[in-house]
Coordinates of N, CA and C in Angstrom, one line a residue:
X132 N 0.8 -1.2 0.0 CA 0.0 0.0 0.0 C 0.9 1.2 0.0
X133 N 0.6 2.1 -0.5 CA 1.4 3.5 -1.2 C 1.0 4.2 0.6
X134 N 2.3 5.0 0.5 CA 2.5 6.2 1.5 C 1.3 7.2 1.3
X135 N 0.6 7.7 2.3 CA 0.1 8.7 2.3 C 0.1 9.7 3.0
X136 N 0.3 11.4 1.9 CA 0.7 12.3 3.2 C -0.4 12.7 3.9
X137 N -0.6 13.1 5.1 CA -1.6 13.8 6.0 C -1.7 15.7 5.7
X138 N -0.7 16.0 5.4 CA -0.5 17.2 5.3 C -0.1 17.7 3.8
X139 N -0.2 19.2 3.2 CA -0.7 19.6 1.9 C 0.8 19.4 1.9
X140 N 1.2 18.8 0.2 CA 2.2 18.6 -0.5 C 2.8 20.2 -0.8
X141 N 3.8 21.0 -0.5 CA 4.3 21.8 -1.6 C 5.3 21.5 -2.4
X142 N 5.9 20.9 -2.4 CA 6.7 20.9 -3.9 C 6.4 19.3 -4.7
X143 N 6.2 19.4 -5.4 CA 5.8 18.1 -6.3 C 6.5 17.4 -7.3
X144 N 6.6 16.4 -7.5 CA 7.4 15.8 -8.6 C 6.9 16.2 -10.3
X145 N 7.7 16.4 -11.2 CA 8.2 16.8 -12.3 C 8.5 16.0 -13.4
X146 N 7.6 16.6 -14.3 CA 8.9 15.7 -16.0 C 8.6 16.9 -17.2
X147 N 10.1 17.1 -17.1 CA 10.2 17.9 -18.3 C 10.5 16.8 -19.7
X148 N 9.7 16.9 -20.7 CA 9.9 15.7 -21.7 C 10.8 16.9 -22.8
X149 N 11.3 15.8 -23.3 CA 12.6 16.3 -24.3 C 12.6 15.2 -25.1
X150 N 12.6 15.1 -26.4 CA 13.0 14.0 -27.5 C 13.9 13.6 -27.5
X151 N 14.2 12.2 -28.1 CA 15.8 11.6 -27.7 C 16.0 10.6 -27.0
X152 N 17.1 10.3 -27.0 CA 17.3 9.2 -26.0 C 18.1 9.8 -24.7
X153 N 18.6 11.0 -24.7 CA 19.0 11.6 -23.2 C 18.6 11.7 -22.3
X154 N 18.3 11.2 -21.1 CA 17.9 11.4 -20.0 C 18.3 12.0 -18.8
X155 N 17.8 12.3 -17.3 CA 18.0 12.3 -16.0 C 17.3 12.1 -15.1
X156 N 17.5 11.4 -14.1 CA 16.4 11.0 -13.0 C 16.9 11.8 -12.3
X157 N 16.5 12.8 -11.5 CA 16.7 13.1 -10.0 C 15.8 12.7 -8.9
X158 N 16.9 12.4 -7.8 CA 16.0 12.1 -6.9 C 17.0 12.6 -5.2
X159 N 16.1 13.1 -4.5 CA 16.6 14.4 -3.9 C 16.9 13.6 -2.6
X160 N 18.0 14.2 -1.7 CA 18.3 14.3 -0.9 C 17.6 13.7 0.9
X161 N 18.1 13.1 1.7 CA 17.1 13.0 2.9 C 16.1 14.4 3.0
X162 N 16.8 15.2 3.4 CA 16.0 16.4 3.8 C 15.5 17.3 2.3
X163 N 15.6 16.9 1.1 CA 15.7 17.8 0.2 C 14.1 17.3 -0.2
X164 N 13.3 17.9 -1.5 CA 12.5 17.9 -2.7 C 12.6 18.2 -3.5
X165 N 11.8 18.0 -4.7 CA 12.1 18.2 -5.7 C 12.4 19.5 -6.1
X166 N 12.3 20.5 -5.7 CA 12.4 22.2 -5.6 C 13.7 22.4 -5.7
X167 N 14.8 21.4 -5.1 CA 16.2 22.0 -5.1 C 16.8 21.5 -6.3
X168 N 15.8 20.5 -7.5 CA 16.2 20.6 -8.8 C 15.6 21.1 -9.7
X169 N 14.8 21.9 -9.4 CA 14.2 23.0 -10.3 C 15.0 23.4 -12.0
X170 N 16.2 24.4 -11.2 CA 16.8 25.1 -12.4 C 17.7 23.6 -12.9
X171 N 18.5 22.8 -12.5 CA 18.9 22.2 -12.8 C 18.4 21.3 -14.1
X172 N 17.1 20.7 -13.8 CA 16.3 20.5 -14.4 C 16.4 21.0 -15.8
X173 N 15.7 22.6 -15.7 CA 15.4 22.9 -16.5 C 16.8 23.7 -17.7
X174 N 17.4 23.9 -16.9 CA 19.2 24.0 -17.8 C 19.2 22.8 -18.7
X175 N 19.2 21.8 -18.3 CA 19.4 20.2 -18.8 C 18.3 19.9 -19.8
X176 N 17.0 20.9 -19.4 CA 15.8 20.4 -20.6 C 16.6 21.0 -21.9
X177 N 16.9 22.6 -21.4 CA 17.6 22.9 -22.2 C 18.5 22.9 -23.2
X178 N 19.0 21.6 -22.9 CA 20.2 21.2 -24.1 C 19.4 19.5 -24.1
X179 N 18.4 19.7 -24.4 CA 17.5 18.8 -24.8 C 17.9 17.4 -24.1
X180 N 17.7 17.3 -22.7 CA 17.5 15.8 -21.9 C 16.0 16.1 -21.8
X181 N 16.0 14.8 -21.3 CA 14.2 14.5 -21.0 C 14.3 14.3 -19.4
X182 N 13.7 15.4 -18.4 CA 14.0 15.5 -17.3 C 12.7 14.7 -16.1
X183 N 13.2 13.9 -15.2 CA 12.2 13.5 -14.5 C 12.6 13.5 -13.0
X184 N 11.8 14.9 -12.4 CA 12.3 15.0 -10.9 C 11.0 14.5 -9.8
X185 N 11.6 13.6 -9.3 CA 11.0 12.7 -8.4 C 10.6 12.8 -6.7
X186 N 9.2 13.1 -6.0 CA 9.4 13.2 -5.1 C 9.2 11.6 -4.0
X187 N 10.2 11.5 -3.2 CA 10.2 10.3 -2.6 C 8.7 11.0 -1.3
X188 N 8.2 9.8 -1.0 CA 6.6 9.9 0.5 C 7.4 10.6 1.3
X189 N 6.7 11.6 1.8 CA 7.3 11.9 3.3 C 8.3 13.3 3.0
X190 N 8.5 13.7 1.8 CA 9.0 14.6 1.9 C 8.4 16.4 1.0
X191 N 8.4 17.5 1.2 CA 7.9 18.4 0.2 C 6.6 18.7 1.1
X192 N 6.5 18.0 2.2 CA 5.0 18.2 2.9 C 5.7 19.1 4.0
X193 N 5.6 18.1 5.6 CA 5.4 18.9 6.4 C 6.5 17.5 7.4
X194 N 7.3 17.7 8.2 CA 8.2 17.0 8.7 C 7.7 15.8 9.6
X195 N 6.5 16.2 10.1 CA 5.4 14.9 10.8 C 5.0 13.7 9.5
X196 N 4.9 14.3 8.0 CA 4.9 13.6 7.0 C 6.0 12.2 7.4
X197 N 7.4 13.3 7.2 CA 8.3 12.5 6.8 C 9.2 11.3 8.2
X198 N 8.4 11.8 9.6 CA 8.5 11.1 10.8 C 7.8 9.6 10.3
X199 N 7.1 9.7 9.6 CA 5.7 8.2 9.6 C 6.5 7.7 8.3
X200 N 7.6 7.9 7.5 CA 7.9 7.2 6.5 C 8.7 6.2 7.1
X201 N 9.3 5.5 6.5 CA 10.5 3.9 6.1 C 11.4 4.1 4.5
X202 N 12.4 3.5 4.6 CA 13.0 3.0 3.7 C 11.8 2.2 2.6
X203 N 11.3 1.4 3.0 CA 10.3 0.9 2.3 C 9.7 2.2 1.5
X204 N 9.1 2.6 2.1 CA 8.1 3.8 1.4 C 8.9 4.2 0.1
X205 N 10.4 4.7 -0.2 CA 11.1 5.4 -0.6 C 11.2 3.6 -2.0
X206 N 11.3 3.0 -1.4 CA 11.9 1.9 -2.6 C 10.4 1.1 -3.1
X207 N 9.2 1.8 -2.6 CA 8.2 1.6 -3.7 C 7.6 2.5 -4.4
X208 N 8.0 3.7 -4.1 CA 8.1 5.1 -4.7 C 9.1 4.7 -6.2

């Protein structure tokens, strides 16, 4: 069963699509969301990758979110 947050998400996961076979996954930091790859992201759409930033459960919410996660949560994300 999928993680669910209690509290409003602010930053949310992303795909910038680009043609090609170039890619990037990001996938953010313990404490981080997707927010801290924003421009990165979009630099990289730039020179045409196909960008997909990922938010793992439990984080981009509210820190009580991310108290109620597991490892699990993150590796069925």
């Amino acid at each position: 069963m999928a993680f669910k947050e209690q509290y409003p998400i602010k930053s949310k996961d992303f795909t910038l699509e680009a043609p090609g076979e170039k890619a990037v996954l990001f996938i953010h930091g313990y404490t981080g969301s997707p927010l801290h790859f924003r421009e990165y992201a979009e630099f990289l759409h730039g020179h045409g990758f196909h960008c997909r930033v990922m938010r793992l459960p439990g984080h981009g919410s509210d820190a009580r979110d991310l108290a109620r996660t597991t490892y699990l949560d993150w590796q069925e994300a």
